[in-house]
């Protein structure tokens, strides 16, 4: 996890995601089941979605 975050910081010097938020997101995706990855039906990109919300299979970029 630390190596991945260091690479992220190297690629994005002014990050929008702190190590604490990255860790929280990682835990939510791998353990709780509240969040999951989904694939957009329009652009085929991946996005994080709420597992309990309605999912129209569109990423935030294509939806909005």
PDB file of N, CA and C in Angstrom, residues 10-42:
ATOM      1  N   UNK A  10       4.342  10.373  -6.726  1.00  0.00           N
ATOM      2  CA  UNK A  10       5.326  10.689  -7.761  1.00  0.00           C
ATOM      3  C   UNK A  10       4.621  11.147  -9.039  1.00  0.00           C
ATOM      4  N   UNK A  11       3.529  10.482  -9.388  1.00  0.00           N
ATOM      5  CA  UNK A  11       2.788  10.826 -10.608  1.00  0.00           C
ATOM      6  C   UNK A  11       1.915  12.061 -10.431  1.00  0.00           C
ATOM      7  N   UNK A  12       1.469  12.319  -9.210  1.00  0.00           N
ATOM      8  CA  UNK A  12       0.593  13.455  -8.895  1.00  0.00           C
ATOM      9  C   UNK A  12       1.186  14.217  -7.709  1.00  0.00           C
ATOM     10  N   UNK A  13       2.090  15.168  -7.958  1.00  0.00           N
ATOM     11  CA  UNK A  13       2.756  15.874  -6.857  1.00  0.00           C
ATOM     12  C   UNK A  13       1.801  16.620  -5.924  1.00  0.00           C
ATOM     13  N   UNK A  14       0.669  17.065  -6.429  1.00  0.00           N
ATOM     14  CA  UNK A  14      -0.319  17.756  -5.596  1.00  0.00           C
ATOM     15  C   UNK A  14      -1.546  16.845  -5.475  1.00  0.00           C
ATOM     16  N   UNK A  15      -1.479  15.836  -4.605  1.00  0.00           N
ATOM     17  CA  UNK A  15      -2.516  14.798  -4.589  1.00  0.00           C
ATOM     18  C   UNK A  15      -3.850  15.280  -4.031  1.00  0.00           C
ATOM     19  N   UNK A  16      -4.904  14.700  -4.539  1.00  0.00           N
ATOM     20  CA  UNK A  16      -6.234  14.945  -3.999  1.00  0.00           C
ATOM     21  C   UNK A  16      -6.632  13.879  -2.997  1.00  0.00           C
ATOM     22  N   UNK A  17      -5.744  12.937  -2.770  1.00  0.00           N
ATOM     23  CA  UNK A  17      -6.037  11.797  -1.907  1.00  0.00           C
ATOM     24  C   UNK A  17      -4.887  11.613  -0.921  1.00  0.00           C
ATOM     25  N   UNK A  18      -5.176  11.769   0.360  1.00  0.00           N
ATOM     26  CA  UNK A  18      -4.149  11.571   1.385  1.00  0.00           C
ATOM     27  C   UNK A  18      -3.957  10.075   1.626  1.00  0.00           C
ATOM     28  N   UNK A  19      -2.877   9.723   2.296  1.00  0.00           N
ATOM     29  CA  UNK A  19      -2.630   8.311   2.615  1.00  0.00           C
ATOM     30  C   UNK A  19      -3.741   7.763   3.508  1.00  0.00           C
ATOM     31  N   UNK A  20      -4.287   8.602   4.388  1.00  0.00           N
ATOM     32  CA  UNK A  20      -5.378   8.157   5.261  1.00  0.00           C
ATOM     33  C   UNK A  20      -6.633   7.839   4.455  1.00  0.00           C
ATOM     34  N   UNK A  21      -6.971   8.708   3.492  1.00  0.00           N
ATOM     35  CA  UNK A  21      -8.149   8.453   2.657  1.00  0.00           C
ATOM     36  C   UNK A  21      -7.917   7.259   1.735  1.00  0.00           C
ATOM     37  N   UNK A  22      -6.703   7.119   1.237  1.00  0.00           N
ATOM     38  CA  UNK A  22      -6.385   5.965   0.389  1.00  0.00           C
ATOM     39  C   UNK A  22      -6.552   4.666   1.174  1.00  0.00           C
ATOM     40  N   UNK A  23      -6.087   4.654   2.420  1.00  0.00           N
ATOM     41  CA  UNK A  23      -6.221   3.468   3.263  1.00  0.00           C
ATOM     42  C   UNK A  23      -7.691   3.178   3.560  1.00  0.00           C
ATOM     43  N   UNK A  24      -8.463   4.197   3.864  1.00  0.00           N
ATOM     44  CA  UNK A  24      -9.891   4.022   4.141  1.00  0.00           C
ATOM     45  C   UNK A  24     -10.616   3.484   2.910  1.00  0.00           C
ATOM     46  N   UNK A  25     -10.297   4.013   1.739  1.00  0.00           N
ATOM     47  CA  UNK A  25     -10.902   3.530   0.501  1.00  0.00           C
ATOM     48  C   UNK A  25     -10.517   2.076   0.253  1.00  0.00           C
ATOM     49  N   UNK A  26      -9.261   1.753   0.440  1.00  0.00           N
ATOM     50  CA  UNK A  26      -8.796   0.376   0.274  1.00  0.00           C
ATOM     51  C   UNK A  26      -9.559  -0.579   1.188  1.00  0.00           C
ATOM     52  N   UNK A  27      -9.698  -0.202   2.452  1.00  0.00           N
ATOM     53  CA  UNK A  27     -10.415  -1.054   3.416  1.00  0.00           C
ATOM     54  C   UNK A  27     -11.884  -1.203   3.031  1.00  0.00           C
ATOM     55  N   UNK A  28     -12.505  -0.131   2.586  1.00  0.00           N
ATOM     56  CA  UNK A  28     -13.915  -0.195   2.199  1.00  0.00           C
ATOM     57  C   UNK A  28     -14.105  -1.086   0.975  1.00  0.00           C
ATOM     58  N   UNK A  29     -13.165  -1.055   0.061  1.00  0.00           N
ATOM     59  CA  UNK A  29     -13.275  -1.873  -1.150  1.00  0.00           C
ATOM     60  C   UNK A  29     -12.983  -3.344  -0.889  1.00  0.00           C
ATOM     61  N   UNK A  30     -12.112  -3.630   0.049  1.00  0.00           N
ATOM     62  CA  UNK A  30     -11.690  -5.016   0.243  1.00  0.00           C
ATOM     63  C   UNK A  30     -12.370  -5.734   1.393  1.00  0.00           C
ATOM     64  N   UNK A  31     -12.959  -5.005   2.326  1.00  0.00           N
ATOM     65  CA  UNK A  31     -13.480  -5.684   3.517  1.00  0.00           C
ATOM     66  C   UNK A  31     -14.958  -5.485   3.781  1.00  0.00           C
ATOM     67  N   UNK A  32     -15.450  -4.289   3.654  1.00  0.00           N
ATOM     68  CA  UNK A  32     -16.798  -4.014   4.151  1.00  0.00           C
ATOM     69  C   UNK A  32     -17.901  -4.429   3.187  1.00  0.00           C
ATOM     70  N   UNK A  33     -17.632  -4.396   1.896  1.00  0.00           N
ATOM     71  CA  UNK A  33     -18.675  -4.689   0.926  1.00  0.00           C
ATOM     72  C   UNK A  33     -19.564  -3.497   0.626  1.00  0.00           C
ATOM     73  N   UNK A  34     -19.316  -2.360   1.287  1.00  0.00           N
ATOM     74  CA  UNK A  34     -20.120  -1.162   1.050  1.00  0.00           C
ATOM     75  C   UNK A  34     -19.800  -0.509  -0.285  1.00  0.00           C
ATOM     76  N   UNK A  35     -18.566  -0.645  -0.734  1.00  0.00           N
ATOM     77  CA  UNK A  35     -18.125  -0.064  -1.996  1.00  0.00           C
ATOM     78  C   UNK A  35     -17.596  -1.169  -2.889  1.00  0.00           C
ATOM     79  N   UNK A  36     -17.714  -0.956  -4.193  1.00  0.00           N
ATOM     80  CA  UNK A  36     -17.171  -1.921  -5.141  1.00  0.00           C
ATOM     81  C   UNK A  36     -16.791  -1.196  -6.424  1.00  0.00           C
ATOM     82  N   UNK A  37     -15.995  -1.867  -7.251  1.00  0.00           N
ATOM     83  CA  UNK A  37     -15.655  -1.331  -8.561  1.00  0.00           C
ATOM     84  C   UNK A  37     -16.750  -1.714  -9.541  1.00  0.00           C
ATOM     85  N   UNK A  38     -17.038  -0.819 -10.467  1.00  0.00           N
ATOM     86  CA  UNK A  38     -18.002  -1.092 -11.526  1.00  0.00           C
ATOM     87  C   UNK A  38     -17.417  -0.583 -12.837  1.00  0.00           C
ATOM     88  N   UNK A  39     -17.945  -1.076 -13.933  1.00  0.00           N
ATOM     89  CA  UNK A  39     -17.496  -0.670 -15.257  1.00  0.00           C
ATOM     90  C   UNK A  39     -18.587   0.154 -15.925  1.00  0.00           C
ATOM     91  N   UNK A  40     -18.211   1.302 -16.465  1.00  0.00           N
ATOM     92  CA  UNK A  40     -19.163   2.200 -17.126  1.00  0.00           C
ATOM     93  C   UNK A  40     -19.603   1.596 -18.456  1.00  0.00           C
ATOM     94  N   UNK A  41     -20.896   1.609 -18.716  1.00  0.00           N
ATOM     95  CA  UNK A  41     -21.423   1.050 -19.962  1.00  0.00           C
ATOM     96  C   UNK A  41     -21.175   1.970 -21.154  1.00  0.00           C
ATOM     97  N   UNK A  42     -20.830   3.235 -20.909  1.00  0.00           N
ATOM     98  CA  UNK A  42     -20.606   4.182 -22.003  1.00  0.00           C
ATOM     99  C   UNK A  42     -19.135   4.301 -22.397  1.00  0.00           C
TER     100      UNK A  42
END
